[in-house]
mmCIF file of C-alpha atoms in Angstrom:
data_model
loop_
_atom_site.group_PDB
_atom_site.id
_atom_site.type_symbol
_atom_site.label_atom_id
_atom_site.label_comp_id
_atom_site.label_asym_id
_atom_site.label_seq_id
_atom_site.Cartn_x
_atom_site.Cartn_y
_atom_site.Cartn_z
ATOM 1 C CA UNK L 1 48.704 88.542 26.763
ATOM 2 C CA UNK L 2 46.731 89.906 29.729
ATOM 3 C CA UNK L 3 44.339 86.932 29.684
ATOM 4 C CA UNK L 4 47.331 84.561 29.648
ATOM 5 C CA UNK L 5 48.815 86.337 32.669
ATOM 6 C CA UNK L 6 45.453 86.185 34.475
ATOM 7 C CA UNK L 7 45.083 82.471 33.717
ATOM 8 C CA UNK L 8 48.625 81.594 34.866
ATOM 9 C CA UNK L 9 48.195 83.741 37.993
ATOM 10 C CA UNK L 10 44.835 82.102 38.826
ATOM 11 C CA UNK L 11 46.133 78.595 38.249
ATOM 12 C CA UNK L 12 49.333 79.196 40.214
ATOM 13 C CA UNK L 13 47.506 80.810 43.105
ATOM 14 C CA UNK L 14 45.013 77.961 43.292
ATOM 15 C CA UNK L 15 47.784 75.360 43.308
ATOM 16 C CA UNK L 16 49.642 77.210 46.075
ATOM 17 C CA UNK L 17 46.611 78.242 48.133
ATOM 18 C CA UNK L 18 44.320 75.235 47.777
ATOM 19 C CA UNK L 19 46.957 72.564 47.281
ATOM 20 C CA UNK L 20 46.297 69.035 46.103
ATOM 21 C CA UNK L 21 43.770 68.408 48.856
ATOM 22 C CA UNK L 22 41.804 71.535 47.967
ATOM 23 C CA UNK L 23 41.783 70.648 44.270
ATOM 24 C CA UNK L 24 40.568 67.128 44.989
ATOM 25 C CA UNK L 25 37.854 68.379 47.321
ATOM 26 C CA UNK L 26 36.625 71.460 45.483
ATOM 27 C CA UNK L 27 36.982 70.670 41.768
ATOM 28 C CA UNK L 28 33.179 70.338 41.423
ATOM 29 C CA UNK L 29 32.841 73.954 42.584
ATOM 30 C CA UNK L 30 35.273 74.925 39.818
ATOM 31 C CA UNK L 31 32.934 73.287 37.309
ATOM 32 C CA UNK L 32 29.933 75.053 38.838
ATOM 33 C CA UNK L 33 31.820 78.347 38.569
ATOM 34 C CA UNK L 34 32.436 77.684 34.873
ATOM 35 C CA UNK L 35 28.730 77.155 34.263
ATOM 36 C CA UNK L 36 27.667 80.209 36.286
ATOM 37 C CA UNK L 37 30.187 82.526 34.605
ATOM 38 C CA UNK L 38 29.319 81.189 31.159
ATOM 39 C CA UNK L 39 25.587 81.704 31.676
ATOM 40 C CA UNK L 40 25.881 85.175 33.231
ATOM 41 C CA UNK L 41 28.719 86.649 31.166
ATOM 42 C CA UNK L 42 27.717 85.255 27.784
ATOM 43 C CA UNK L 43 24.150 86.492 28.299
ATOM 44 C CA UNK L 44 25.405 89.977 29.132
ATOM 45 C CA UNK L 45 27.809 89.977 26.183
ATOM 46 C CA UNK L 46 24.923 88.980 23.901
ATOM 47 C CA UNK L 47 22.753 91.733 25.409
ATOM 48 C CA UNK L 48 25.476 94.287 24.667
ATOM 49 C CA UNK L 49 26.279 95.183 28.267
ATOM 50 C CA UNK L 50 30.015 94.633 27.839
ATOM 51 C CA UNK L 51 32.520 92.954 25.554
ATOM 52 C CA UNK L 52 35.834 91.151 25.812
ATOM 53 C CA UNK L 53 38.864 91.491 23.601
ATOM 54 C CA UNK L 54 39.703 88.115 22.046
ATOM 55 C CA UNK L 55 36.252 86.759 22.811
ATOM 56 C CA UNK L 56 35.487 83.380 21.261
ATOM 57 C CA UNK L 57 32.078 83.220 19.579
ATOM 58 C CA UNK L 58 31.673 79.527 20.527
ATOM 59 C CA UNK L 59 32.068 80.583 24.194
ATOM 60 C CA UNK L 60 29.424 83.294 23.964
ATOM 61 C CA UNK L 61 32.035 85.985 23.417
ATOM 62 C CA UNK L 62 34.197 85.046 26.408
ATOM 63 C CA UNK L 63 37.980 84.810 25.948
ATOM 64 C CA UNK L 64 39.163 81.214 26.311
ATOM 65 C CA UNK L 65 41.845 81.933 28.923
ATOM 66 C CA UNK L 66 39.477 84.091 30.970
ATOM 67 C CA UNK L 67 36.904 81.304 30.876
ATOM 68 C CA UNK L 68 39.463 78.657 31.871
ATOM 69 C CA UNK L 69 40.714 80.832 34.763
ATOM 70 C CA UNK L 70 37.261 80.574 36.328
ATOM 71 C CA UNK L 71 37.853 76.910 37.260
ATOM 72 C CA UNK L 72 40.848 77.510 39.580
ATOM 73 C CA UNK L 73 39.251 80.695 40.899
ATOM 74 C CA UNK L 74 36.152 78.697 41.846
ATOM 75 C CA UNK L 75 38.373 76.281 43.756
ATOM 76 C CA UNK L 76 40.013 79.157 45.642
ATOM 77 C CA UNK L 77 36.614 80.715 46.379
ATOM 78 C CA UNK L 78 35.330 77.467 47.888
ATOM 79 C CA UNK L 79 38.566 76.609 49.695
ATOM 80 C CA UNK L 80 38.540 79.768 51.805
ATOM 81 C CA UNK L 81 34.774 80.074 52.270
ATOM 82 C CA UNK L 82 34.332 80.658 56.024
ATOM 83 C CA UNK L 83 32.510 77.988 58.033
ATOM 84 C CA UNK L 84 30.944 80.693 60.239
ATOM 85 C CA UNK L 85 27.826 82.106 58.633
ATOM 86 C CA UNK L 86 28.387 85.638 59.898
ATOM 87 C CA UNK L 87 31.713 85.836 58.025
ATOM 88 C CA UNK L 88 30.325 84.610 54.713
ATOM 89 C CA UNK L 89 28.796 87.829 53.373
ATOM 90 C CA UNK L 90 31.890 89.928 54.191
ATOM 91 C CA UNK L 91 34.028 87.227 52.521
ATOM 92 C CA UNK L 92 31.940 87.333 49.346
ATOM 93 C CA UNK L 93 32.012 91.142 49.283
ATOM 94 C CA UNK L 94 35.799 91.299 49.734
ATOM 95 C CA UNK L 95 36.380 88.735 46.986
ATOM 96 C CA UNK L 96 33.879 90.553 44.721
ATOM 97 C CA UNK L 97 35.872 93.776 45.201
ATOM 98 C CA UNK L 98 39.123 91.936 44.384
ATOM 99 C CA UNK L 99 37.586 90.700 41.133
ATOM 100 C CA UNK L 100 36.336 94.213 40.444
ATOM 101 C CA UNK L 101 39.938 95.407 40.718
ATOM 102 C CA UNK L 102 40.960 92.780 38.159
ATOM 103 C CA UNK L 103 38.151 93.950 35.871
ATOM 104 C CA UNK L 104 39.347 97.542 36.219
ATOM 105 C CA UNK L 105 42.865 96.440 35.196
ATOM 106 C CA UNK L 106 41.442 94.648 32.169
ATOM 107 C CA UNK L 107 39.525 97.788 31.209
ATOM 108 C CA UNK L 108 42.729 99.845 31.441
ATOM 109 C CA UNK L 109 44.614 97.328 29.272
ATOM 110 C CA UNK L 110 41.807 97.294 26.698
ATOM 111 C CA UNK L 111 40.868 93.651 27.211
ATOM 112 C CA UNK L 112 37.414 94.381 28.606
ATOM 113 C CA UNK L 113 34.989 97.126 27.630
ATOM 114 C CA UNK L 114 31.827 98.385 29.251
ATOM 115 C CA UNK L 115 29.162 99.251 26.709
ATOM 116 C CA UNK L 116 25.985 99.671 28.763
ATOM 117 C CA UNK L 117 27.499 98.677 32.087
ATOM 118 C CA UNK L 118 29.251 100.144 35.124
ATOM 119 C CA UNK L 119 31.696 98.948 37.768
ATOM 120 C CA UNK L 120 28.851 99.130 40.299
ATOM 121 C CA UNK L 121 26.834 96.661 38.215
ATOM 122 C CA UNK L 122 29.891 94.414 38.065
ATOM 123 C CA UNK L 123 30.269 94.459 41.829
ATOM 124 C CA UNK L 124 26.661 93.324 42.249
ATOM 125 C CA UNK L 125 27.017 90.707 39.507
ATOM 126 C CA UNK L 126 30.245 89.387 41.067
ATOM 127 C CA UNK L 127 28.599 89.043 44.480
ATOM 128 C CA UNK L 128 25.488 87.350 43.066
ATOM 129 C CA UNK L 129 27.583 84.994 40.953
ATOM 130 C CA UNK L 130 29.788 84.034 43.896
ATOM 131 C CA UNK L 131 26.817 83.488 46.183
ATOM 132 C CA UNK L 132 25.256 81.268 43.518
ATOM 133 C CA UNK L 133 28.471 79.268 43.061
ATOM 134 C CA UNK L 134 28.902 78.798 46.813
ATOM 135 C CA UNK L 135 25.243 77.909 47.344
ATOM 136 C CA UNK L 136 25.425 75.300 44.563
ATOM 137 C CA UNK L 137 28.648 73.997 46.120
ATOM 138 C CA UNK L 138 26.768 73.476 49.387
ATOM 139 C CA UNK L 139 23.801 71.941 47.564
ATOM 140 C CA UNK L 140 26.153 69.445 45.895
ATOM 141 C CA UNK L 141 27.641 68.593 49.288
ATOM 142 C CA UNK L 142 31.133 69.786 48.345
ATOM 143 C CA UNK L 143 31.027 72.746 50.723
ATOM 144 C CA UNK L 144 29.863 71.798 54.190
ATOM 145 C CA UNK L 145 27.193 74.007 55.787
ATOM 146 C CA UNK L 146 28.560 76.203 58.536
ATOM 147 C CA UNK L 147 27.448 77.147 61.994
#
């Protein structure tokens, strides 16, 4: 149920925040986010760092609704990425902390479990993953380089 709520929340927020124009412009970043999260999270699940409740073996142990929520979240991430370079790192860190809060809620509800992992590791992984997604979005020409 928690993954369904997270998916509906992510999708609704992206529709409201990014709008049709944002979806049309940034959908490739959503796809990039799917690939990045799949590669990073499934590798760490397979290494025994953490596990998800309702993980799908065909998705590397990721829950389907969690995985699908990454697409709209990637769109939101790209839509609000600051054009000024000096604001980009603080933006990534703030968003990484917001996702860390969501992870903490999923731990409390029993939908996510740290095995050989900590919240500090997650914060670093979130920031690295977001930087990678945003850099690939720029490389693809979807996100325009800033000042």
